[in-house]
PDB file of C-alpha atoms in Angstrom:
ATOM      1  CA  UNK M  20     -19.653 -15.837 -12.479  1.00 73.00           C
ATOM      2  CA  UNK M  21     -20.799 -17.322 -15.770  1.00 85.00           C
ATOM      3  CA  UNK M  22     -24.062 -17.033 -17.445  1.00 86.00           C
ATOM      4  CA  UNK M  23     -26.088 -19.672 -19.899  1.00 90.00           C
ATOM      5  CA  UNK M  24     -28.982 -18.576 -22.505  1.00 88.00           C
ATOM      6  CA  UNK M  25     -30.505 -20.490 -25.129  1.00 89.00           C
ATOM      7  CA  UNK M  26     -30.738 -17.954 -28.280  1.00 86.00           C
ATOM      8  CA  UNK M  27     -32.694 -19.107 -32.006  1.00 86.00           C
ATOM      9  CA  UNK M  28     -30.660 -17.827 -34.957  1.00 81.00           C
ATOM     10  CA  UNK M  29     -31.902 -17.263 -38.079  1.00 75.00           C
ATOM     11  CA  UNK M  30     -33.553 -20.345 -40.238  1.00 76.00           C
ATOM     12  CA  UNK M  31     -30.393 -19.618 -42.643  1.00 72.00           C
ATOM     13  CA  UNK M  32     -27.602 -19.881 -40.791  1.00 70.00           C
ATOM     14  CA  UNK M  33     -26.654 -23.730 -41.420  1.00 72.00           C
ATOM     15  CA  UNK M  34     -22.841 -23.980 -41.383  1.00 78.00           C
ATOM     16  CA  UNK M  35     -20.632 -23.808 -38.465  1.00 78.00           C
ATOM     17  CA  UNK M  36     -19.447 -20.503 -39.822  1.00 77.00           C
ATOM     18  CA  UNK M  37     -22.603 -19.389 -40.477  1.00 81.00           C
ATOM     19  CA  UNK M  38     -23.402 -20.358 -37.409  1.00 82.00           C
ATOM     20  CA  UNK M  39     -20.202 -18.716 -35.538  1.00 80.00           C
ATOM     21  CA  UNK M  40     -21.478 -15.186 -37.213  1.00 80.00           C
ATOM     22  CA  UNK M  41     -24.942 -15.257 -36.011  1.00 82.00           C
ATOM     23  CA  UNK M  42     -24.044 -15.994 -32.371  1.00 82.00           C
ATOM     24  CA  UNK M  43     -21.699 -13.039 -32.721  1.00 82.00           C
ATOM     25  CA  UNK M  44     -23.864 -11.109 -34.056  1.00 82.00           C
ATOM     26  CA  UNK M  45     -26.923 -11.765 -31.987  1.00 81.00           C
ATOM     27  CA  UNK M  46     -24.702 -11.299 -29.141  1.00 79.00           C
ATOM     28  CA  UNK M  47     -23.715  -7.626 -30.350  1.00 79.00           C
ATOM     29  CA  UNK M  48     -20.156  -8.630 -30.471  1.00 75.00           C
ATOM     30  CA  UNK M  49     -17.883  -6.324 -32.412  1.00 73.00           C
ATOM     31  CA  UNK M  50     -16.620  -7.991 -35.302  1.00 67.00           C
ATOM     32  CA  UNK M  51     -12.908  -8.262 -34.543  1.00 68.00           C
ATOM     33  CA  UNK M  52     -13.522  -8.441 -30.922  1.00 73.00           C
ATOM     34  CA  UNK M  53     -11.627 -10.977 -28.532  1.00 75.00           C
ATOM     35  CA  UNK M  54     -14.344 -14.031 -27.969  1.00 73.00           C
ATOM     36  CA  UNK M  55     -15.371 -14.051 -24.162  1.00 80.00           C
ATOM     37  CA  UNK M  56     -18.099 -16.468 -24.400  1.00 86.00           C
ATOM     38  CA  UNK M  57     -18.652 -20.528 -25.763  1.00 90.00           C
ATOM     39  CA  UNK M  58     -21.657 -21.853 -27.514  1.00 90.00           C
ATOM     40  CA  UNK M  59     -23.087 -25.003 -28.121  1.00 91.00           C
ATOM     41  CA  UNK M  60     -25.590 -25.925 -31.855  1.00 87.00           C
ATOM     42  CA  UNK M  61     -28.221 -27.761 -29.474  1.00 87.00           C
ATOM     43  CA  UNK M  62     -29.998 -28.238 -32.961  1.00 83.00           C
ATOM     44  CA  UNK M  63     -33.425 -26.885 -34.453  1.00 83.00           C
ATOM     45  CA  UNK M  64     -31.665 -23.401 -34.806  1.00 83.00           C
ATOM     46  CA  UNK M  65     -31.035 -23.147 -30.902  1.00 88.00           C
ATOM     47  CA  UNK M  66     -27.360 -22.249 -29.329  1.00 88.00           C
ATOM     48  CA  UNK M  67     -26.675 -22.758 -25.947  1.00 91.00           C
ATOM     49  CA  UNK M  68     -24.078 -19.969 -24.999  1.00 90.00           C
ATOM     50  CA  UNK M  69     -22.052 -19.074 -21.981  1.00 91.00           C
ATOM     51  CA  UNK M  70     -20.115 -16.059 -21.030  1.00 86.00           C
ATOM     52  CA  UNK M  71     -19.373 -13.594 -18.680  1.00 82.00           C
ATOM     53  CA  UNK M  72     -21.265 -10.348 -19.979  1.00 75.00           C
ATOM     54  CA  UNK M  73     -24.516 -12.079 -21.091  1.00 77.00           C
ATOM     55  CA  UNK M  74     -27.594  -9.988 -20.337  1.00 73.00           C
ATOM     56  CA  UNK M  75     -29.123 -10.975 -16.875  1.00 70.00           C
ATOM     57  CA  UNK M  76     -32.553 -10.550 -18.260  1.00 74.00           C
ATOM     58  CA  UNK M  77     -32.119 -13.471 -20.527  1.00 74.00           C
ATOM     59  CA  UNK M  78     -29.980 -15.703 -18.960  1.00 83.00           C
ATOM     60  CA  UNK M  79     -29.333 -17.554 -15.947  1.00 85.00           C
ATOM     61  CA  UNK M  80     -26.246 -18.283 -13.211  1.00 84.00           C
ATOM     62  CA  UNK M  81     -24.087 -21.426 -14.276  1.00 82.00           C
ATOM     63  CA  UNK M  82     -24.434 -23.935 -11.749  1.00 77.00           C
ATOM     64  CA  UNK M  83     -22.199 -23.561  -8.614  1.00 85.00           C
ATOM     65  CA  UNK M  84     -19.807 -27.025  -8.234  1.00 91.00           C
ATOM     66  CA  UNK M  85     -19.434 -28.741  -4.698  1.00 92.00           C
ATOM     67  CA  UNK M  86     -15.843 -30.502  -4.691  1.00 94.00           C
ATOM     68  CA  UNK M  87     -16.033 -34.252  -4.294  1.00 95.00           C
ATOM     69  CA  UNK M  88     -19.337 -33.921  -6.665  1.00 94.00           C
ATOM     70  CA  UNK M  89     -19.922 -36.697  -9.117  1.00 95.00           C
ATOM     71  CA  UNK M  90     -21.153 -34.712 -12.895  1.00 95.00           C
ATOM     72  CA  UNK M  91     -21.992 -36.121 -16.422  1.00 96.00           C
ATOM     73  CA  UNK M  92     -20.525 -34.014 -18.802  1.00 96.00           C
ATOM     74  CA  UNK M  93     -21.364 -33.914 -22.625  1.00 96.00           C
ATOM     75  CA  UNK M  94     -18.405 -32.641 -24.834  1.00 96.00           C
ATOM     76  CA  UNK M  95     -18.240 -31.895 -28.644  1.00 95.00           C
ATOM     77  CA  UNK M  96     -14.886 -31.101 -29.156  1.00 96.00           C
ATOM     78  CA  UNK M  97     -11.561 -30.997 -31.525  1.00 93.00           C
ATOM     79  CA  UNK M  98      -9.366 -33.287 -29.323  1.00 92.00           C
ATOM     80  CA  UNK M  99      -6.099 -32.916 -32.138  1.00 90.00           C
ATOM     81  CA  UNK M 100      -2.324 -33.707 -31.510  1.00 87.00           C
ATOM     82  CA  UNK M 101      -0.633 -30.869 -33.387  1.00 81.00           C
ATOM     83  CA  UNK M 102       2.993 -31.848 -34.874  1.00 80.00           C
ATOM     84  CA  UNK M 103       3.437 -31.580 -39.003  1.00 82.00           C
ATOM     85  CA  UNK M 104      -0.430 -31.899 -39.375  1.00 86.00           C
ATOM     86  CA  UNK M 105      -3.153 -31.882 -36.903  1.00 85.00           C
ATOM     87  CA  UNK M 106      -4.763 -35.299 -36.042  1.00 90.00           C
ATOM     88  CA  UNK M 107      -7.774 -36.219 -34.332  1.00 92.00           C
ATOM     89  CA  UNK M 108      -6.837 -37.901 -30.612  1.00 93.00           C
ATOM     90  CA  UNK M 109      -7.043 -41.830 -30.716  1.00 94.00           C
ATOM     91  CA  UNK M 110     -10.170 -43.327 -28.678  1.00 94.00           C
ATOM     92  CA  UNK M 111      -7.469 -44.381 -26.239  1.00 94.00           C
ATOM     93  CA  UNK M 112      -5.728 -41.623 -25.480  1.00 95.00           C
ATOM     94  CA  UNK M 113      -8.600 -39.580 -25.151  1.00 95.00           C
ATOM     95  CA  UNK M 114      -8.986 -39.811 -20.941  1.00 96.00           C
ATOM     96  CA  UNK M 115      -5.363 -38.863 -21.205  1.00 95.00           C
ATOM     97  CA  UNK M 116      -6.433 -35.702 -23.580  1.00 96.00           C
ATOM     98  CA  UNK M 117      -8.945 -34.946 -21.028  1.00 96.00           C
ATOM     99  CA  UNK M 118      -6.804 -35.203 -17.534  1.00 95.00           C
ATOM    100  CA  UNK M 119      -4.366 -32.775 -19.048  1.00 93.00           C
ATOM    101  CA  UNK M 120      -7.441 -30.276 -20.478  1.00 95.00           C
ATOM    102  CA  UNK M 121      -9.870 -30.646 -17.668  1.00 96.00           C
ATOM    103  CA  UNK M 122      -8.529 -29.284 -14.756  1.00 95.00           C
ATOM    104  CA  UNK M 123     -10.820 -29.395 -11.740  1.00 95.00           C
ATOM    105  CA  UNK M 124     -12.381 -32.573 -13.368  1.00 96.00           C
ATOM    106  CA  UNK M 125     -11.094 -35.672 -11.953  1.00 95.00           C
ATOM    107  CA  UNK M 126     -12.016 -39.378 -11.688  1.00 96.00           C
ATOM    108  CA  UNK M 127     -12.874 -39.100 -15.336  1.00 96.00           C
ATOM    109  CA  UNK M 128     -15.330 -42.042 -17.011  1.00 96.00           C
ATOM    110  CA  UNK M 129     -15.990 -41.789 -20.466  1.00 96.00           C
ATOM    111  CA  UNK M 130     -19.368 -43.302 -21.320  1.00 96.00           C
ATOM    112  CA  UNK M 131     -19.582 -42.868 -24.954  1.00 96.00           C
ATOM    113  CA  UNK M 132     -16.909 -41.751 -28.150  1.00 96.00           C
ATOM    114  CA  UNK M 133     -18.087 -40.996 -31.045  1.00 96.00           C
ATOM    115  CA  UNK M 134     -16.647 -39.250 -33.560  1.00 95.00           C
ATOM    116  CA  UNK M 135     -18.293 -36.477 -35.901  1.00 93.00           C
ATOM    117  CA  UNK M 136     -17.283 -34.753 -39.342  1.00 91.00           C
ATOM    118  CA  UNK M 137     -18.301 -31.121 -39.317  1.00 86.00           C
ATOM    119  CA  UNK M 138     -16.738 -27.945 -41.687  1.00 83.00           C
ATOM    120  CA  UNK M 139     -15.430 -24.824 -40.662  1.00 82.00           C
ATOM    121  CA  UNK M 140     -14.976 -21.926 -43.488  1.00 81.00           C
ATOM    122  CA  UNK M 141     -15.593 -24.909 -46.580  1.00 81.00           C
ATOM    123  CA  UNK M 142     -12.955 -27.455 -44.656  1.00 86.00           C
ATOM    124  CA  UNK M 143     -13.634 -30.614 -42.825  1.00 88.00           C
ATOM    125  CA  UNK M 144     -12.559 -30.909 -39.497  1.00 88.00           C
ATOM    126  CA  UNK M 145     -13.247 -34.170 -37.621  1.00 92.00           C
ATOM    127  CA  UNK M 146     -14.287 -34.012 -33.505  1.00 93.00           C
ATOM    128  CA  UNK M 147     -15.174 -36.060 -30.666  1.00 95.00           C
ATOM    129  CA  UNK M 148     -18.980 -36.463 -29.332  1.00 96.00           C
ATOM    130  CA  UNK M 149     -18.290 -37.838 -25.816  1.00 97.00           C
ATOM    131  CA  UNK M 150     -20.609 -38.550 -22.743  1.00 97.00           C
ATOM    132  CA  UNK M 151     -18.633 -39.383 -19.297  1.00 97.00           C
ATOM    133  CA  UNK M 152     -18.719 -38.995 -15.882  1.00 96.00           C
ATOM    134  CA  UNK M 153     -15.979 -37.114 -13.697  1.00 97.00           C
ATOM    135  CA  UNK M 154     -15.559 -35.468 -10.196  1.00 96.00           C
ATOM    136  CA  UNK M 155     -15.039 -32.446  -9.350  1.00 96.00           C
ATOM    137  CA  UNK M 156     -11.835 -32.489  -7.579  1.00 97.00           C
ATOM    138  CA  UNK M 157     -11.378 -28.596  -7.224  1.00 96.00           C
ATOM    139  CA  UNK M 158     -13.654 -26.085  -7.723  1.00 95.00           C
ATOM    140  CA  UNK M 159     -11.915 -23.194  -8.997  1.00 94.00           C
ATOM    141  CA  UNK M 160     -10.557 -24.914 -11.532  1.00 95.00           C
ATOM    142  CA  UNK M 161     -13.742 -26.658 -12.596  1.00 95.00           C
ATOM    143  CA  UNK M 162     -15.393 -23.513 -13.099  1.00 92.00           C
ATOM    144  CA  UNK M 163     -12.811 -21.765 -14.995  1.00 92.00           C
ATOM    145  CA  UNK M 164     -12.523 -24.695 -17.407  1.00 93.00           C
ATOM    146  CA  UNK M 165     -16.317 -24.201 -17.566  1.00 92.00           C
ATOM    147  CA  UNK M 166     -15.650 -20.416 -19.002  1.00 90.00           C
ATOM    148  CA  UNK M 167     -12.625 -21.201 -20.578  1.00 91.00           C
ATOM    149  CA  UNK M 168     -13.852 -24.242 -22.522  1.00 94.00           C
ATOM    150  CA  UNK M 169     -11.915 -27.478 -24.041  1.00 95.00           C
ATOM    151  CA  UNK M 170      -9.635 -28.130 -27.054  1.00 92.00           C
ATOM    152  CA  UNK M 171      -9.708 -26.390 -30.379  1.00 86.00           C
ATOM    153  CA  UNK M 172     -12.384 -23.900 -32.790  1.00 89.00           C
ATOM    154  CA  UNK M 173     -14.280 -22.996 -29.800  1.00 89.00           C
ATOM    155  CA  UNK M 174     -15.012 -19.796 -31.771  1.00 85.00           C
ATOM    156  CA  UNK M 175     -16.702 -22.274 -34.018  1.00 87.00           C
ATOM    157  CA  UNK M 176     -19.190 -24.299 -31.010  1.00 89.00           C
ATOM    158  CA  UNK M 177     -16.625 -26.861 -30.149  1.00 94.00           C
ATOM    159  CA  UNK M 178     -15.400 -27.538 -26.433  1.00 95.00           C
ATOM    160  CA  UNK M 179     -17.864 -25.941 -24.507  1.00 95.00           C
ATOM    161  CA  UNK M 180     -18.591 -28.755 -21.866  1.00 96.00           C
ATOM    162  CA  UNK M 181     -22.342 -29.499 -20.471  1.00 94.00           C
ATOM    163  CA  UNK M 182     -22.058 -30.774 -16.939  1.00 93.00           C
ATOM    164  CA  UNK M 183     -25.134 -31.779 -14.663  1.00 90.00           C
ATOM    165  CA  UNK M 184     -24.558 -33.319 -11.084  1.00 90.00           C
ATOM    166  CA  UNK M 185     -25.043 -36.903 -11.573  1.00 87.00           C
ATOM    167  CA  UNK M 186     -27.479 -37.349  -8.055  1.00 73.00           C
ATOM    168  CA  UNK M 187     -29.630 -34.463 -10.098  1.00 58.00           C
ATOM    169  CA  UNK M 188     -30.006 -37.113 -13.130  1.00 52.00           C
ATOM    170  CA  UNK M 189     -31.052 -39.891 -10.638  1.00 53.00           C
ATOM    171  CA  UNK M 190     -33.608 -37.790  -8.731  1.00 50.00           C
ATOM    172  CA  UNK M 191     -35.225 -37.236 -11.731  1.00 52.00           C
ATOM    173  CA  UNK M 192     -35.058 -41.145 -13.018  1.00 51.00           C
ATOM    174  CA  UNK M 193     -36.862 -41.967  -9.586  1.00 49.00           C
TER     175      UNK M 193
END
């Protein structure tokens, strides 16, 4: 089963491979050590990460998925076609991108696209902001994309996705 915390880095780490280092290191990850874990920059110098191993003490259970459940999910991640040079997946292909990434996730609605410019080690790499809704069509699958994460430079705090049941959103609207 995974496990979320929120952790605050230091006020200097400001890059996203500044930022990749301090999770890693706040973590006590060995430096060459195979990543097991995904975070998000949730901004203000807080990361939202999720593994396997995270101490109990400071983190809590991902939430468990009921197949047929409707979710919003937020997603920052490097949707790229890779051929000659690596391109940034057009706004219509992007459900497509999804459906073939997202397994588990079905039904999928996206909301909102937006696209971001961010750096990793001094070079600009472009990535997708997206809001949408989707259904869990098996859970299994759901939750190991969940651990697993989406797309490219998840080392880096892309692909990681946020999901919240969508009846959980309205309860609290009412």
């Amino acid at each position: 089963m995974f496990r979320e915390a929120t952790i605050r880095l230091p006020g200097e780490a400001r890059t996203t491979n500044q930022i990749h280092q301090a999770v890693w290191a706040a973590l006590g990850v060995p430096e060459k050590a195979e990543r097991d874990f995904l975070f998000l920059n949730i901004g203000d110098g807080e990361i939202l990460v999720r593994g396997k191993d995270l101490p109990t003490e400071h983190s809590v259970p991902v939430r468990q998925f009921v197949a047929g459940q409707r979710v919003a999910v937020l997603l920052l991640v490097r949707a790229v076609t890779r051929g000659k040079r690596e391109r940034l997946v057009d706004q219509g292909q992007l459900k497509d991108w999804l459906d073939g990434r997202m397994p588990g996730f079905g039904d999928i609605a996206i909301h909102r696209a937006d696209t971001v410019k961010s750096e990793i080690k001094r070079h600009p790499v472009w990535a997708w902001h997206l809001h949408f809704d989707a259904t869990i069509t098996d859970v299994a699958a759901a939750e190991e994309t969940m651990g697993r994460g989406v797309g490219r430079s998840k080392a880096f705090g892309f692909g990681m996705p946020v999901v919240v049941p969508v009846n959980a959103l309205e309860s609290e609207a009412a």
